[in-house]
mmCIF file of C-alpha atoms in Angstrom:
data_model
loop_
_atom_site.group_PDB
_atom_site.id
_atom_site.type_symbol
_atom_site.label_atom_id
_atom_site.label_comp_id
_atom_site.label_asym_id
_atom_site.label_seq_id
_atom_site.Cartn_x
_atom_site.Cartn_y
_atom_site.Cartn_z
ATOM 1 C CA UNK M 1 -167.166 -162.908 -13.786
ATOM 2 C CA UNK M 2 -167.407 -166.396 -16.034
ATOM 3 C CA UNK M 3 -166.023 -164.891 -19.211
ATOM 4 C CA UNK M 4 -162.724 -163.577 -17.444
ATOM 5 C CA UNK M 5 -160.779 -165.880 -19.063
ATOM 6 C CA UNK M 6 -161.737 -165.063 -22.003
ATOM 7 C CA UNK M 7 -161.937 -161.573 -22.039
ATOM 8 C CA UNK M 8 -158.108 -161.673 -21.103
ATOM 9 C CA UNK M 9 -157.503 -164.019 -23.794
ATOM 10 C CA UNK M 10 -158.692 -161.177 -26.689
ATOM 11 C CA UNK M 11 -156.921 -158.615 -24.756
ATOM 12 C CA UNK M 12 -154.114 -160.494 -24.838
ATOM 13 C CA UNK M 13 -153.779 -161.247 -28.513
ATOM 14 C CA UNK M 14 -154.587 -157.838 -29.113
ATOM 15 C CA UNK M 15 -152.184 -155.987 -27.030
ATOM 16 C CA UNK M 16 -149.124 -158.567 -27.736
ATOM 17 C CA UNK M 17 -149.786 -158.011 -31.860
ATOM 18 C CA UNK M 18 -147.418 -156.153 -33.869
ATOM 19 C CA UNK M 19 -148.613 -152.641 -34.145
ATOM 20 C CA UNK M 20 -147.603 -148.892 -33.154
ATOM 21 C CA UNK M 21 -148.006 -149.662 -29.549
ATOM 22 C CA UNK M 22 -145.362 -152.379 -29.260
ATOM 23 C CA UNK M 23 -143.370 -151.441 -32.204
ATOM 24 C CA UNK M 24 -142.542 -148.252 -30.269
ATOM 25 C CA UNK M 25 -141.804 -150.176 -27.303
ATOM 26 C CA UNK M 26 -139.038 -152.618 -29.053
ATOM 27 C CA UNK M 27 -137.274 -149.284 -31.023
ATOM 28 C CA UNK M 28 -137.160 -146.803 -27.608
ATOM 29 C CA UNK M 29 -135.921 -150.012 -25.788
ATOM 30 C CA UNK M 30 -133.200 -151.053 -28.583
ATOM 31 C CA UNK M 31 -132.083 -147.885 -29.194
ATOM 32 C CA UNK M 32 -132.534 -146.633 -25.994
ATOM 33 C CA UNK M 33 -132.134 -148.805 -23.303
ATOM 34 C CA UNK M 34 -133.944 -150.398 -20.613
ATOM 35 C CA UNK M 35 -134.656 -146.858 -19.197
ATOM 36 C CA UNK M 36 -136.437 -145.192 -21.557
ATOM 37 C CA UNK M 37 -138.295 -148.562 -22.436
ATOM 38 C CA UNK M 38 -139.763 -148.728 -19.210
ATOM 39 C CA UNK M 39 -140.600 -145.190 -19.340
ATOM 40 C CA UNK M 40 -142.524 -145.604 -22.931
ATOM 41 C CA UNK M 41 -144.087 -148.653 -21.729
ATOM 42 C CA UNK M 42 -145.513 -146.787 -19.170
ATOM 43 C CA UNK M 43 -147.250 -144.281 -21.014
ATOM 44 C CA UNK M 44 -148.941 -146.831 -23.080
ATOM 45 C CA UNK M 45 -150.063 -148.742 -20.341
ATOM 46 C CA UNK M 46 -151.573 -145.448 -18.615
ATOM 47 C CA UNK M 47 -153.174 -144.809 -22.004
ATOM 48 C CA UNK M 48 -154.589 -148.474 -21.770
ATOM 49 C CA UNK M 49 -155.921 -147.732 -17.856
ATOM 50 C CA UNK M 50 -157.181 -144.531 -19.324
ATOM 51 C CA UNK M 51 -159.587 -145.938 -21.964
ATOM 52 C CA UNK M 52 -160.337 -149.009 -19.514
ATOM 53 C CA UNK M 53 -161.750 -147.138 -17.487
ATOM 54 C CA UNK M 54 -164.017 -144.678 -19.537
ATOM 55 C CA UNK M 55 -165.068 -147.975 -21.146
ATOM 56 C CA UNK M 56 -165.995 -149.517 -17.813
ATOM 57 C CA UNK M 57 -167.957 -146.029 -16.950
ATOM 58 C CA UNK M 58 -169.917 -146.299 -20.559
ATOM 59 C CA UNK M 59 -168.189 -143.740 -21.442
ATOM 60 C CA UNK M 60 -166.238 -145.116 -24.276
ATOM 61 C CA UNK M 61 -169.622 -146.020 -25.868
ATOM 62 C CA UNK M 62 -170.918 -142.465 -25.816
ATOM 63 C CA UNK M 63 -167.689 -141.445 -27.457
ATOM 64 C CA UNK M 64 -167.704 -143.622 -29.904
ATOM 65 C CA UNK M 65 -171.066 -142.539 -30.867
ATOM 66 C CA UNK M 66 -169.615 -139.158 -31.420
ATOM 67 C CA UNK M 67 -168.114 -139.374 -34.480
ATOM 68 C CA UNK M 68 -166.554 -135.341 -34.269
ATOM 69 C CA UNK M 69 -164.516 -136.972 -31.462
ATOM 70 C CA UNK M 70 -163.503 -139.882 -32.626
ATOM 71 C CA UNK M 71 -162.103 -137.700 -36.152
ATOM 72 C CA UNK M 72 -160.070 -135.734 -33.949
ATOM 73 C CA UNK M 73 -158.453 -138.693 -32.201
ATOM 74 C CA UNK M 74 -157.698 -140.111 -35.421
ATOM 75 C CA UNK M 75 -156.251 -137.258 -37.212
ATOM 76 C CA UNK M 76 -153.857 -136.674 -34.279
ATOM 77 C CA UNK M 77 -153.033 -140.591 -34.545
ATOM 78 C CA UNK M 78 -152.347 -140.051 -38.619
ATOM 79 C CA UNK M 79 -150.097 -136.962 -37.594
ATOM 80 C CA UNK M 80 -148.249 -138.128 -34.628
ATOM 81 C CA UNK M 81 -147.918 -141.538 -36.644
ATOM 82 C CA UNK M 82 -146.486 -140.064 -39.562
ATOM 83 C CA UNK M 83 -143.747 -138.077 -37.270
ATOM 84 C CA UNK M 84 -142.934 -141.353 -35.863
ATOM 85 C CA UNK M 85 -142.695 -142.785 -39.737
ATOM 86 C CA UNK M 86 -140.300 -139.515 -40.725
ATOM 87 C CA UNK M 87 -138.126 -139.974 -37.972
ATOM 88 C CA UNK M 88 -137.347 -143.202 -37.822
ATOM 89 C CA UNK M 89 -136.937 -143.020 -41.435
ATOM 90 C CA UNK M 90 -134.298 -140.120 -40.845
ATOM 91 C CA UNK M 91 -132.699 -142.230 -38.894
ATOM 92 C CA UNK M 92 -132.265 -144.772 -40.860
ATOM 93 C CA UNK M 93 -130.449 -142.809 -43.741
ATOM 94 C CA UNK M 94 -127.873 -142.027 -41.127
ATOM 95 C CA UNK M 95 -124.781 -143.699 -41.125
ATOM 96 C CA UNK M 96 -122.808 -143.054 -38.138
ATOM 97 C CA UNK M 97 -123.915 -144.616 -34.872
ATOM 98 C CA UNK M 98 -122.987 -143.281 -31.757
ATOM 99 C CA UNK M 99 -121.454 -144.286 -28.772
ATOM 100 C CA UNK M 100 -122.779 -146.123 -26.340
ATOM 101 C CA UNK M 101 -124.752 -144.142 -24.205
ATOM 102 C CA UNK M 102 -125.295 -141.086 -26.294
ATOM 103 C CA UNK M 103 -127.829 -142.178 -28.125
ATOM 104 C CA UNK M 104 -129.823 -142.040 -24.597
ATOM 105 C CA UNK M 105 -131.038 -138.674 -25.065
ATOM 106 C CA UNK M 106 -134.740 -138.652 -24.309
ATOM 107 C CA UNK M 107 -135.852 -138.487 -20.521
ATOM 108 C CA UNK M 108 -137.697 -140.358 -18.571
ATOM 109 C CA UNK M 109 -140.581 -137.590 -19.356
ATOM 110 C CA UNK M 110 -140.472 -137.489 -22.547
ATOM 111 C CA UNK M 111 -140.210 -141.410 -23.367
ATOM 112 C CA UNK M 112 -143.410 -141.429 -21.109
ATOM 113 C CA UNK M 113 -145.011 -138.882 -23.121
ATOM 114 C CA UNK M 114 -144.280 -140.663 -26.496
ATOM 115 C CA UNK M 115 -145.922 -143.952 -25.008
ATOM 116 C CA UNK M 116 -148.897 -141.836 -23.704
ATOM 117 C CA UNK M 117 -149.388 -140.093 -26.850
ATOM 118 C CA UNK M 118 -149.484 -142.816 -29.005
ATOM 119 C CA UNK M 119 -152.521 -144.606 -27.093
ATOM 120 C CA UNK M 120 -154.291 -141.530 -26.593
ATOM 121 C CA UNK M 121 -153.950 -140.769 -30.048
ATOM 122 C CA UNK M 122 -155.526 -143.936 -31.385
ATOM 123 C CA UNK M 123 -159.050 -144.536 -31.781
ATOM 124 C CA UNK M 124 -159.214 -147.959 -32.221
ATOM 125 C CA UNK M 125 -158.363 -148.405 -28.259
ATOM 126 C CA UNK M 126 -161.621 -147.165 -27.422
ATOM 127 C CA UNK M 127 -163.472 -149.537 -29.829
ATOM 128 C CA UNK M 128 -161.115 -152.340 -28.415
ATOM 129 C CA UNK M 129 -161.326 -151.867 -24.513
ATOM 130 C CA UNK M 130 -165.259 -150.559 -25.390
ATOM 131 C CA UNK M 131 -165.897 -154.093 -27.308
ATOM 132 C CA UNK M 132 -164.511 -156.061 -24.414
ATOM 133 C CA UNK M 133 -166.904 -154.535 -21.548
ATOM 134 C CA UNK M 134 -169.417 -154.261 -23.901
ATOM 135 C CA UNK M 135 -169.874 -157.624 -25.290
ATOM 136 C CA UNK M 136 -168.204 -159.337 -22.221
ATOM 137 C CA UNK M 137 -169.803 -157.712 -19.240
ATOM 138 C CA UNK M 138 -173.275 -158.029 -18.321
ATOM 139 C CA UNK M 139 -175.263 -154.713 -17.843
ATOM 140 C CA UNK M 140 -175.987 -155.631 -14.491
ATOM 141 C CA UNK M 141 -172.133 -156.268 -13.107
ATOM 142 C CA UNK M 142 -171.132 -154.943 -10.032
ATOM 143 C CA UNK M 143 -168.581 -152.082 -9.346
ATOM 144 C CA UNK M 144 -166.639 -154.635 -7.604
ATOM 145 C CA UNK M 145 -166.511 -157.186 -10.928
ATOM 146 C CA UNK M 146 -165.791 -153.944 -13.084
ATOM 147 C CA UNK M 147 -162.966 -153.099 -11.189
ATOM 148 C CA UNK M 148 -162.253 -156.995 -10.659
ATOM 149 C CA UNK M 149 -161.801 -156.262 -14.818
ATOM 150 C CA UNK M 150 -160.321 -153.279 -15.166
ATOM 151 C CA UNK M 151 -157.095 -154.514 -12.646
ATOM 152 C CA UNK M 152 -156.685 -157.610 -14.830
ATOM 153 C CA UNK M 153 -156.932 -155.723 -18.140
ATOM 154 C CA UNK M 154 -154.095 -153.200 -16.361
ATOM 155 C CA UNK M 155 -152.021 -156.483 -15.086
ATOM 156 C CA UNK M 156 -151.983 -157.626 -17.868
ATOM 157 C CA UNK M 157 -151.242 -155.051 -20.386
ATOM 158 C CA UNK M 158 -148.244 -153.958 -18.041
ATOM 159 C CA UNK M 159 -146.906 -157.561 -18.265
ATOM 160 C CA UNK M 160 -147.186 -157.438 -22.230
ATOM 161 C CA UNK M 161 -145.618 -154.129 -22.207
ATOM 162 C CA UNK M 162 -142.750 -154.267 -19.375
ATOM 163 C CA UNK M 163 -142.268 -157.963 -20.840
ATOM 164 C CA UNK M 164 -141.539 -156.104 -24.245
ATOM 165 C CA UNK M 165 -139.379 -153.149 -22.716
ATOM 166 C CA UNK M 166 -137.281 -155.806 -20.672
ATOM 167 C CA UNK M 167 -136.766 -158.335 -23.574
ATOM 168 C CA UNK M 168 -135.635 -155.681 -26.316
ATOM 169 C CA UNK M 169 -133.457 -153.551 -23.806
ATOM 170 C CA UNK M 170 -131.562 -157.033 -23.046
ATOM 171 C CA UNK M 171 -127.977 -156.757 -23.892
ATOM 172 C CA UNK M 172 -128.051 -159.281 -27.118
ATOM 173 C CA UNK M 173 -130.673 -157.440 -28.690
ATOM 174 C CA UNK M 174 -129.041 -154.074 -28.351
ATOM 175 C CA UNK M 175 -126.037 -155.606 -29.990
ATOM 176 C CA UNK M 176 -128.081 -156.870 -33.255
ATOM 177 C CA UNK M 177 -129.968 -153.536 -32.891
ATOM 178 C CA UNK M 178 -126.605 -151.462 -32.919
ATOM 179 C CA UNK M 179 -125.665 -154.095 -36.348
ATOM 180 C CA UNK M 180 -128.437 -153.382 -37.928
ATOM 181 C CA UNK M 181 -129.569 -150.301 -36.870
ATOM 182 C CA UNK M 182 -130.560 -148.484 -40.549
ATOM 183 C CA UNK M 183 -132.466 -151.893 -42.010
ATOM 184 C CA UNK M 184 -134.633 -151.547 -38.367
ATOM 185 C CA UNK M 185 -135.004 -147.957 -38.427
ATOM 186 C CA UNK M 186 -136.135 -148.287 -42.160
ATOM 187 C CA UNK M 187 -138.551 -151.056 -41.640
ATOM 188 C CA UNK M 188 -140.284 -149.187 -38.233
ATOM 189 C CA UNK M 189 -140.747 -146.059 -40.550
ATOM 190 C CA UNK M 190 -142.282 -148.683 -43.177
ATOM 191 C CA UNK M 191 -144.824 -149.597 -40.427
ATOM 192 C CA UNK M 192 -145.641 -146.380 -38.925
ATOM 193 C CA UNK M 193 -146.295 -144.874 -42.445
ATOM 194 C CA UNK M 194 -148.407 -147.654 -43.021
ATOM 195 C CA UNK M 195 -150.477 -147.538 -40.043
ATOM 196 C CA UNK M 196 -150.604 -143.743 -40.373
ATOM 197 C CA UNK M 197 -152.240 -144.348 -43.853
ATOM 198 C CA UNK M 198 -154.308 -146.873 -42.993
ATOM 199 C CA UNK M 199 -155.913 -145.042 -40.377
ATOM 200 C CA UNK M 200 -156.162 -141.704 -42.358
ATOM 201 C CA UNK M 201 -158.218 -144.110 -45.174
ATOM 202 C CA UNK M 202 -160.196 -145.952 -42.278
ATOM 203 C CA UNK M 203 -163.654 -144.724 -41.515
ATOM 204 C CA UNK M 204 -164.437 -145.373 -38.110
#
């Protein structure tokens, strides 16, 4: 496949930007530890191999061409974003901070959950991963190139989002984390309200 390169370039940019994705990566893993960031990771990047690979079956096309699925997708994204915007921002108004390794409360399950939730909630992944095979891969590719794409789409998303969970769970961060937990907290419910509002307003 010629346009590899630059397929994983987009993807790249994409999946590295500031958004709910990666924003719930750097809280679980600051708050939570290198643990549960892994775990969270994890569920996004399944939710990334998940829409990768209905896009790569045409799938995601014929999805997005049903617009009664795509509305439910993105009113579960407004809803689960807005929990994510209400709790972090109830977190932020508290003032104690507990112990270290208290605050690790969510399993391994449930972190994964959270990170699978919030990709299979949004609709914009199956524009994003549909865009990329659509307008990068011929009509005639081979199974063997769309799986050649769909491997390098999943090694790379996993080193965006393990490289994430790793970096925030280090022990430096978890110390400016733990200093200024409530200004972080606040400004994570900022965003997730945001996005949630955005995408309620969007018409996709």
């Amino acid at each position: 496949m010629d346009n590899l390169f630059v397929l994983l370039t987009v993807a790249f940019v994409t999946m590295a930007s500031p958004g709910p994705a990666t924003l719930t990566i750097l809280g679980t893993s600051m708050s939570l530890g290198r643990r549960a960031g892994i775990a969270v990771a994890t569920g996004i990047l399944c939710g990334s191999v998940f829409w990768s690979v209905l896009a790569a079956m045409g799938t995601g096309a014929l999805m997005a061409s049903n617009v009664w699925i795509v509305e439910i997708l993105r009113i579960s994204g407004v809803a689960y974003l807005a929990f994510l915007a209400v709790k972090s921002g109830l977190s932020a108004f508290k003032k104690e901070i507990p112990p270290q390794g208290i605050t690790a409360t969510l399993s391994v399950k449930a972190a994964f959950l959270k990170g699978l939730m919030i990709h299979l909630t949004n609709p914009k992944a199956i524009f994003l991963f549909g865009s990329l095979y659509a307008v990068g891969v011929s009509p005639e590719a081979s199974f063997i190139e769309l799986t050649m794409l769909v491997v390098s789409l999943a090694i790379l998303a996993a080193v965006v989002f393990f490289g994430y969970a790793l970096l925030f769970s280090s022990s430096p961060v978890a110390r400016l984390y733990v200093r200024f937990r409530r200004s972080i907290q606040g400004v994570f419910a900022l965003i997730f309200g945001s996005a949630a509002i955005k995408l309620a307003m969007s018409r996709l």
